[in-house]
Tab-separated table of C-alpha atoms in Angstrom:
chain	number	residue	atom	x	y	z
W	1	MET	CA	0.032	0.008	-0.373
W	2	LYS	CA	2.668	2.059	0.544
W	3	LYS	CA	4.730	1.776	-2.351
W	4	THR	CA	1.122	2.449	-4.064
W	5	VAL	CA	0.727	5.923	-2.756
W	6	LEU	CA	4.384	6.759	-3.003
W	7	PHE	CA	3.972	6.018	-6.758
W	8	PHE	CA	1.032	8.257	-7.105
W	9	ILE	CA	2.838	11.023	-5.663
W	10	PHE	CA	5.837	10.336	-7.887
W	11	SER	CA	3.371	10.179	-11.025
W	12	ALA	CA	1.386	13.156	-10.169
W	13	LEU	CA	4.478	15.418	-9.986
W	14	CYS	CA	6.139	13.861	-12.956
W	15	PHE	CA	2.744	14.376	-14.850
W	16	SER	CA	2.347	18.097	-13.581
W	17	LEU	CA	6.052	19.023	-14.529
W	18	PHE	CA	5.854	17.553	-18.026
W	19	SER	CA	1.987	18.288	-19.179
W	20	ALA	CA	2.981	22.104	-19.546
W	21	ASP	CA	5.184	21.055	-22.473
W	22	LYS	CA	2.995	19.228	-24.991
W	23	LYS	CA	6.058	18.138	-27.041
W	24	ALA	CA	7.768	16.072	-24.125
W	25	LYS	CA	8.047	12.547	-24.857
W	26	LEU	CA	7.326	9.840	-22.595
W	27	ASP	CA	9.356	9.278	-19.901
W	28	GLU	CA	10.282	5.270	-20.292
W	29	SER	CA	11.803	5.250	-17.037
W	30	VAL	CA	8.658	6.407	-15.408
W	31	GLU	CA	6.658	4.204	-17.370
W	32	ALA	CA	8.745	1.053	-16.408
W	33	TYR	CA	8.774	2.192	-12.728
W	34	ARG	CA	5.080	2.053	-12.697
W	35	ASN	CA	4.670	-1.245	-14.062
W	36	ALA	CA	7.196	-2.274	-11.578
W	37	ILE	CA	5.246	-0.914	-8.486
W	38	GLU	CA	2.282	-2.796	-10.352
W	39	ALA	CA	3.779	-6.265	-10.465
W	40	MET	CA	5.246	-5.878	-6.981
W	41	ASP	CA	1.620	-5.157	-5.540
W	42	ALA	CA	0.586	-8.196	-7.425
W	43	LEU	CA	3.805	-10.125	-5.575
W	44	ASP	CA	4.931	-10.801	-8.972
W	45	TYR	CA	8.383	-10.095	-7.715
W	46	GLY	CA	10.139	-11.275	-11.374
W	47	LYS	CA	8.263	-8.806	-13.412
W	48	ALA	CA	9.085	-6.199	-10.793
W	49	LEU	CA	12.560	-6.909	-10.972
W	50	LYS	CA	13.051	-6.584	-14.549
W	51	TYR	CA	10.727	-3.512	-14.715
W	52	SER	CA	12.924	-1.742	-12.047
W	53	GLU	CA	16.478	-2.694	-14.020
W	54	ASP	CA	14.448	-1.729	-17.128
W	55	ALA	CA	13.842	1.899	-15.105
W	56	ILE	CA	17.134	2.000	-14.493
W	57	LEU	CA	18.382	1.667	-17.838
W	58	TYR	CA	15.880	3.715	-19.315
W	59	ARG	CA	16.754	6.935	-16.840
W	60	LYS	CA	20.518	6.503	-17.501
W	61	GLN	CA	19.712	6.751	-21.429
W	62	ARG	CA	17.498	9.701	-21.105
W	63	ILE	CA	19.665	11.731	-18.708
W	64	GLU	CA	22.688	11.123	-21.001
W	65	LYS	CA	20.446	12.206	-24.066
W	66	GLN	CA	19.813	15.172	-22.274
W	67	ILE	CA	23.164	15.986	-20.806
W	68	ASN	CA	24.587	15.893	-24.462
W	69	THR	CA	21.727	17.670	-26.020
W	70	VAL	CA	22.638	20.672	-23.368
W	71	LYS	CA	26.238	20.416	-23.965
W	72	ASN	CA	25.958	20.665	-27.633
W	73	SER	CA	23.746	24.027	-27.659
W	74	LEU	CA	26.270	25.528	-24.766
W	75	SER	CA	28.997	24.564	-27.282
W	76	ALA	CA	27.833	27.592	-29.523
W	77	LYS	CA	29.825	30.845	-28.986
W	78	ARG	CA	26.575	33.098	-28.967
W	79	VAL	CA	25.146	30.618	-25.924
W	80	GLN	CA	28.548	30.816	-24.304
W	81	ALA	CA	28.580	34.531	-24.558
W	82	ALA	CA	25.383	34.559	-22.754
W	83	GLY	CA	27.069	33.514	-19.515
W	84	ASP	CA	26.107	30.948	-16.905
W	85	HIS	CA	22.629	32.155	-15.786
W	86	PHE	CA	19.379	30.753	-17.129
W	87	ASP	CA	17.626	33.442	-18.310
W	88	PRO	CA	20.118	34.869	-20.707
W	89	VAL	CA	20.952	31.483	-21.733
W	90	LEU	CA	17.389	30.478	-22.377
W	91	THR	CA	16.640	33.723	-24.143
W	92	VAL	CA	19.561	32.964	-26.429
W	93	LEU	CA	18.551	29.504	-26.973
W	94	GLU	CA	14.953	30.278	-27.751
W	95	ASN	CA	16.326	32.943	-30.415
W	96	ARG	CA	18.343	30.440	-32.243
W	97	LYS	CA	14.978	28.313	-31.883
W	98	GLU	CA	16.972	25.623	-29.919
W	99	TYR	CA	13.665	24.317	-28.090
W	100	GLU	CA	14.706	21.198	-27.021
W	101	THR	CA	17.183	22.317	-24.880
W	102	ALA	CA	15.267	25.200	-23.800
W	103	ASP	CA	13.002	22.962	-22.585
W	104	ILE	CA	15.073	20.743	-20.845
W	105	ILE	CA	16.643	23.652	-18.788
W	106	LYS	CA	12.802	24.668	-18.135
W	107	TYR	CA	12.050	21.298	-16.690
W	108	TYR	CA	14.631	21.373	-14.050
W	109	ILE	CA	13.958	24.782	-13.042
W	110	LYS	CA	10.293	24.295	-12.865
W	111	LYS	CA	11.266	20.990	-11.045
W	112	LYS	CA	13.879	22.340	-8.676
W	113	GLY	CA	13.623	25.602	-8.855
W	114	LYS	CA	16.287	27.878	-9.961
W	115	ASP	CA	18.080	28.519	-6.438
W	116	TYR	CA	18.913	24.974	-5.952
W	117	PHE	CA	21.123	25.098	-8.924
W	118	ASP	CA	22.248	29.056	-8.064
W	119	ASN	CA	20.878	30.110	-11.351
W	120	SER	CA	23.492	28.298	-13.065
W	121	VAL	CA	23.435	26.275	-16.327
W	122	ASN	CA	26.690	24.823	-14.851
W	123	ASN	CA	25.351	23.235	-12.117
W	124	LEU	CA	21.979	22.134	-13.373
W	125	LEU	CA	24.781	19.912	-15.843
W	126	ILE	CA	26.596	18.507	-12.473
W	127	TYR	CA	23.091	17.609	-11.330
W	128	LEU	CA	22.296	15.714	-14.482
W	129	GLU	CA	25.042	13.655	-14.185
W	130	SER	CA	23.910	12.568	-10.583
W	131	SER	CA	20.758	12.187	-12.032
W	132	LYS	CA	21.463	9.136	-14.101
W	133	ALA	CA	20.599	7.172	-10.985
W	134	PHE	CA	17.087	6.137	-10.620
W	135	PRO	CA	17.346	5.665	-6.719
W	136	GLU	CA	13.642	4.837	-6.568
W	137	ALA	CA	14.063	1.472	-8.738
W	138	HIS	CA	17.117	1.013	-6.891
W	139	LYS	CA	15.232	0.810	-3.452
W	140	LEU	CA	12.600	-1.274	-5.333
W	141	ILE	CA	14.793	-4.379	-6.504
W	142	GLY	CA	16.347	-3.708	-2.413
W	143	ASP	CA	12.750	-4.559	-1.444
W	144	ILE	CA	12.251	-7.320	-3.595
W	145	TYR	CA	15.762	-8.678	-2.471
W	146	LYS	CA	14.826	-8.567	1.472
W	147	LEU	CA	11.677	-10.225	0.960
W	148	GLU	CA	12.977	-12.898	-0.648
W	149	GLY	CA	15.587	-13.095	2.359
W	150	GLU	CA	18.670	-12.037	0.297
W	151	TYR	CA	19.617	-9.784	2.557
W	152	LYS	CA	23.486	-9.014	0.842
W	153	PHE	CA	21.994	-8.218	-2.653
W	154	ALA	CA	19.491	-5.970	-0.657
W	155	GLU	CA	21.528	-4.204	1.359
W	156	ASP	CA	23.553	-3.466	-1.858
W	157	TYR	CA	21.112	-1.758	-3.540
W	158	TYR	CA	19.680	0.300	-0.535
W	159	LEU	CA	23.056	1.757	-0.501
W	160	MET	CA	23.138	2.536	-3.971
W	161	ALA	CA	19.974	4.240	-3.634
W	162	LEU	CA	21.213	6.232	-0.192
W	163	ASP	CA	24.129	7.302	-2.432
W	164	LYS	CA	21.860	9.120	-4.754
W	165	ALA	CA	19.287	9.889	-2.178
W	166	ASP	CA	19.624	13.632	-3.332
W	167	VAL	CA	17.975	13.240	-6.513
W	168	LEU	CA	14.720	11.215	-4.713
W	169	ASP	CA	11.619	13.004	-6.141
W	170	ILE	CA	10.336	12.254	-2.530
W	171	PRO	CA	13.285	13.402	-0.372
W	172	ASP	CA	11.765	11.564	2.696
W	173	GLU	CA	11.968	8.417	0.956
W	174	LYS	CA	15.744	8.716	2.253
W	175	TYR	CA	14.697	7.856	5.725
W	176	GLU	CA	12.895	4.626	4.297
W	177	ILE	CA	15.810	3.294	3.073
W	178	LEU	CA	17.824	3.872	6.435
W	179	TYR	CA	15.165	1.924	7.963
W	180	MET	CA	15.449	-0.740	5.762
W	181	LEU	CA	19.390	-0.653	6.390
W	182	ALA	CA	19.046	-0.987	9.930
W	183	GLU	CA	16.079	-3.792	9.634
W	184	ILE	CA	18.475	-5.893	7.610
W	185	SER	CA	20.867	-5.282	10.160
W	186	ARG	CA	18.713	-6.701	13.026
W	187	LEU	CA	17.904	-9.462	10.749
W	188	GLU	CA	21.109	-10.318	10.645
W	189	ASP	CA	21.636	-10.457	14.024
W	190	ASP	CA	24.378	-7.259	13.397
W	191	THR	CA	23.207	-4.848	16.328
W	192	ALA	CA	26.084	-2.905	16.262
W	193	LYS	CA	25.375	-2.010	12.983
W	194	MET	CA	21.837	-1.902	13.375
W	195	GLU	CA	22.705	0.755	15.955
W	196	LEU	CA	24.952	2.713	13.944
W	197	ARG	CA	22.366	2.821	11.256
W	198	LEU	CA	19.343	3.786	13.444
W	199	MET	CA	21.981	6.740	14.676
W	200	ASN	CA	22.794	7.811	10.767
W	201	ILE	CA	18.672	8.453	10.338
W	202	LEU	CA	19.210	10.900	13.492
W	203	ALA	CA	22.794	12.518	11.784
W	204	GLU	CA	20.397	15.769	10.836
W	205	ASP	CA	17.895	15.727	13.907
W	206	LYS	CA	18.417	18.910	15.808
W	207	ASN	CA	16.324	17.699	18.462
W	208	TYR	CA	18.678	14.750	19.584
W	209	LYS	CA	21.869	17.005	19.335
W	210	ASP	CA	19.813	19.403	21.842
W	211	ALA	CA	21.637	18.485	25.152
W	212	ALA	CA	19.565	21.346	27.029
W	213	LEU	CA	16.045	19.697	25.796
W	214	LYS	CA	17.304	16.222	26.777
W	215	ARG	CA	18.636	17.500	30.225
W	216	SER	CA	15.558	19.119	30.785
W	217	MET	CA	13.134	16.195	29.698
W	218	ILE	CA	15.016	14.097	32.292
W	219	GLY	CA	14.841	16.989	34.875
W	220	THR	CA	11.320	17.112	34.946
W	221	ILE	CA	10.430	13.276	34.616
W	222	SER	CA	13.014	12.706	37.266
W	223	ALA	CA	11.714	15.207	39.704
W	224	ASN	CA	8.906	12.222	40.144
W	225	LYS	CA	6.362	14.615	41.501
W	226	ASN	CA	2.253	14.267	41.146
W	227	ASP	CA	2.384	16.773	38.482
W	228	SER	CA	5.655	15.767	36.766
W	229	MET	CA	3.879	14.126	33.993
W	230	THR	CA	1.763	16.862	33.268
W	231	LYS	CA	4.239	19.238	32.840
W	232	PHE	CA	6.222	17.201	30.770
W	233	PHE	CA	3.670	17.147	27.989
W	234	ASN	CA	2.806	20.817	28.276
W	235	LEU	CA	6.475	22.077	28.660
W	236	TYR	CA	8.283	19.991	25.798
W	237	ARG	CA	7.444	19.893	21.990
W	238	ALA	CA	10.090	18.327	19.183
W	239	ASN	CA	9.639	18.190	15.274
W	240	SER	CA	11.977	15.398	14.194
W	241	TYR	CA	9.100	13.144	12.552
W	242	ASN	CA	10.816	11.080	10.824
W	243	CYS	CA	13.184	9.783	13.564
W	244	ILE	CA	9.974	8.582	15.751
W	245	ASP	CA	10.678	4.749	15.056
W	246	ALA	CA	14.311	5.175	15.684
W	247	TYR	CA	13.675	6.881	18.704
W	248	ASN	CA	11.883	3.626	19.946
W	249	GLN	CA	14.268	1.526	18.205
W	250	LEU	CA	17.341	3.009	20.157
W	251	ALA	CA	15.313	3.279	23.273
W	252	GLU	CA	14.772	-0.731	23.447
W	253	TYR	CA	18.005	-1.272	22.361
W	254	TYR	CA	19.848	0.854	24.843
W	255	HIS	CA	17.360	-0.803	27.481
W	256	GLU	CA	18.351	-4.481	26.236
W	257	ALA	CA	21.852	-3.394	27.055
W	258	ASN	CA	21.450	-2.172	30.344
W	259	ARG	CA	22.335	1.748	29.226
W	260	ASN	CA	18.955	2.744	30.717
W	261	ASP	CA	19.292	6.316	30.733
W	262	LYS	CA	19.929	6.422	26.998
W	263	ALA	CA	16.746	4.244	26.958
W	264	LEU	CA	14.926	6.538	28.684
W	265	GLU	CA	16.415	9.660	26.960
W	266	PHE	CA	15.213	8.096	23.518
W	267	ALA	CA	11.680	7.182	24.971
W	268	ALA	CA	11.324	10.597	25.841
W	269	LEU	CA	11.961	11.792	22.668
W	270	ALA	CA	10.040	9.531	20.997
W	271	ALA	CA	6.854	10.136	23.075
W	272	ILE	CA	6.813	14.136	23.034
W	273	THR	CA	7.815	13.967	19.390
W	274	SER	CA	4.657	11.787	18.419
W	275	LEU	CA	2.176	13.781	20.661
W	276	THR	CA	3.861	16.835	18.871
W	277	ARG	CA	2.938	15.469	15.228
W	278	ILE	CA	-0.261	14.188	16.028
W	279	ASN	CA	-1.225	17.373	17.913
W	280	GLU	CA	-0.329	19.313	14.576
W	281	ILE	CA	-2.842	17.083	13.034
W	282	LEU	CA	-5.031	17.462	15.111
W	283	ILE	CA	-4.917	21.486	15.059
W	284	SER	CA	-5.496	20.737	11.237
W	285	ARG	CA	-8.424	19.035	11.559
W	286	ASN	CA	-10.184	20.916	14.349
W	287	SER	CA	-10.153	24.900	14.087
W	288	ILE	CA	-11.506	24.852	17.956
W	289	TYR	CA	-9.176	22.091	19.074
W	290	GLU	CA	-6.142	23.162	21.485
W	291	TYR	CA	-4.168	21.213	23.725
W	292	GLU	CA	-4.773	21.513	27.113
W	293	ASN	CA	-3.385	18.040	28.273
W	294	ILE	CA	-2.799	14.572	26.970
W	295	GLU	CA	-6.236	13.136	28.111
W	296	GLY	CA	-8.140	15.613	25.881
W	297	PHE	CA	-5.301	15.039	23.372
W	298	MET	CA	-5.910	10.831	23.232
W	299	GLN	CA	-9.757	11.850	23.249
W	300	GLU	CA	-9.649	13.944	20.385
W	301	ALA	CA	-6.970	11.475	18.619
W	302	SER	CA	-9.768	8.681	18.643
W	303	TYR	CA	-12.073	10.550	16.566
W	304	TYR	CA	-9.945	9.979	13.566
W	305	GLN	CA	-9.065	6.404	12.239
W	306	ASP	CA	-6.293	7.628	10.024
W	307	ILE	CA	-4.527	9.173	12.891
W	308	ILE	CA	-4.883	5.825	14.983
W	309	GLU	CA	-3.398	4.285	11.970
W	310	TRP	CA	-0.602	6.666	11.368
W	311	GLY	CA	0.361	6.534	15.106
W	312	ASN	CA	0.273	2.281	15.001
W	313	LYS	CA	2.745	2.479	11.672
W	314	ASN	CA	5.045	5.176	13.201
W	315	SER	CA	5.370	3.414	16.612
W	316	ALA	CA	3.656	6.535	18.138
W	317	TRP	CA	0.964	5.087	20.687
W	318	LYS	CA	3.931	2.643	21.769
W	319	SER	CA	6.418	5.484	22.577
W	320	PHE	CA	4.073	6.566	25.448
W	321	ASN	CA	4.349	2.863	26.748
W	322	ILE	CA	7.744	2.490	26.690
W	323	LEU	CA	8.326	5.726	28.120
W	324	ALA	CA	6.073	4.398	31.058
W	325	SER	CA	7.798	1.225	31.488
W	326	TYR	CA	11.166	2.702	31.249
W	327	SER	CA	10.111	5.407	34.085
W	328	THR	CA	9.028	2.800	36.356
W	329	GLU	CA	12.000	1.210	35.882
W	330	ALA	CA	14.129	4.281	36.352
W	331	GLY	CA	12.107	4.431	40.148
W	332	TYR	CA	10.324	7.625	38.951
W	333	LYS	CA	7.010	5.869	39.496
W	334	ASN	CA	4.738	9.017	40.360
W	335	PHE	CA	5.450	9.900	36.836
W	336	SER	CA	4.917	6.725	35.012
W	337	LYS	CA	1.663	5.770	37.226
W	338	ALA	CA	-0.001	9.292	36.308
W	339	LEU	CA	1.067	8.380	32.168
W	340	LEU	CA	-0.569	4.627	32.649
W	341	ARG	CA	-3.814	5.451	34.015
W	342	VAL	CA	-4.011	8.256	30.863
W	343	ILE	CA	-3.167	5.806	28.392
W	344	ALA	CA	-5.028	2.759	30.086
W	345	ARG	CA	-8.481	4.976	29.506
W	346	TYR	CA	-7.345	7.119	27.068
W	347	THR	CA	-5.619	5.728	24.130
W	348	PRO	CA	-7.259	4.909	20.981
W	349	GLU	CA	-5.123	1.887	20.784
W	350	THR	CA	-6.624	-1.183	22.142
W	351	TYR	CA	-3.172	-3.089	22.350
W	352	TRP	CA	-1.311	-0.323	24.122
W	353	GLN	CA	-4.303	0.101	26.494
W	354	ARG	CA	-4.155	-3.413	27.580
W	355	ASP	CA	-0.419	-3.181	28.139
W	356	ALA	CA	-1.087	0.269	30.470
W	357	VAL	CA	-3.304	-2.238	32.030
W	358	LEU	CA	-1.042	-4.941	33.025
W	359	GLN	CA	1.884	-2.158	33.566
W	360	LEU	CA	-0.585	-0.813	36.456
W	361	GLU	CA	-0.998	-4.181	37.768
W	362	HIS	CA	2.815	-5.277	38.180
W	363	MET	CA	3.279	-2.251	39.683
W	364	THR	CA	0.796	-2.601	42.551
W	365	ASP	CA	2.140	-6.449	43.018
């Protein structure tokens, strides 16, 4: 299902960019990639692999042709005299009726924007060189090999996709590739590499790097007063949404390694980031809703099935239970009891509601 959604986003982008130019030729690489997605959804992995390989080949051929076309046009003295900025170069190209080259340049300006290339035709050519790769297709091949248990081949293709992540049409798909690499390490029982790859997901995460935020959050939890839980969810927000699952996995990894301080730190990041994201969605859905407390937050979330499903998919609901569990183990039982009572009564996910009830029962044994 996720691959189908990504495909439709990918296709819509390509369609909108090409439709303005009626002379634009069919992009065979996109067509082959579409066929690969359809074959994947039909569980026909042989066809999916073939179409993915075709997509990679067609993309390389298409971009090489575009590069040659642009370079040939730029070799003319009149074009060279126009300099390196887009507008004067395009003016000369259109005056010379070199519409194919002009259309290629306009397409990438529309796709990425002038600022991305620093208004430079030469920078666009550098970008085209890297665009010969088709990271989405490489990732799909990695998915196929992973499903078939061929982890070494899957890893190779994920790494190829990651190496060209800067030309992904959906930039956030980079995170899915990183998660897949971490999952392969887990499947191969290489926990050290899994840890490293999960940490790579946090490489650009300003919240993880914010020592003051983490210190303050743990300080609120460890105060362990009757109102500590309420203060925690009132005071803190974090917006590295792609990192929620990595936070949870790292929390569990460090917990199993008896590094409980780091486990609690990651659990706190996971829970507060989950709340921040879901709360933003709730505000966008209901103009009169505003966050007052975690009880009302969970009640409001329960009205939206897609939000509940998003929380399951991204380990958001799980994060609250992990935070409670690790807080209990650290001795902060006032904090964890207050959180567990809320989860047991208000969380929209039955599984984690039951888990909260069990945690509470164990605390009273």
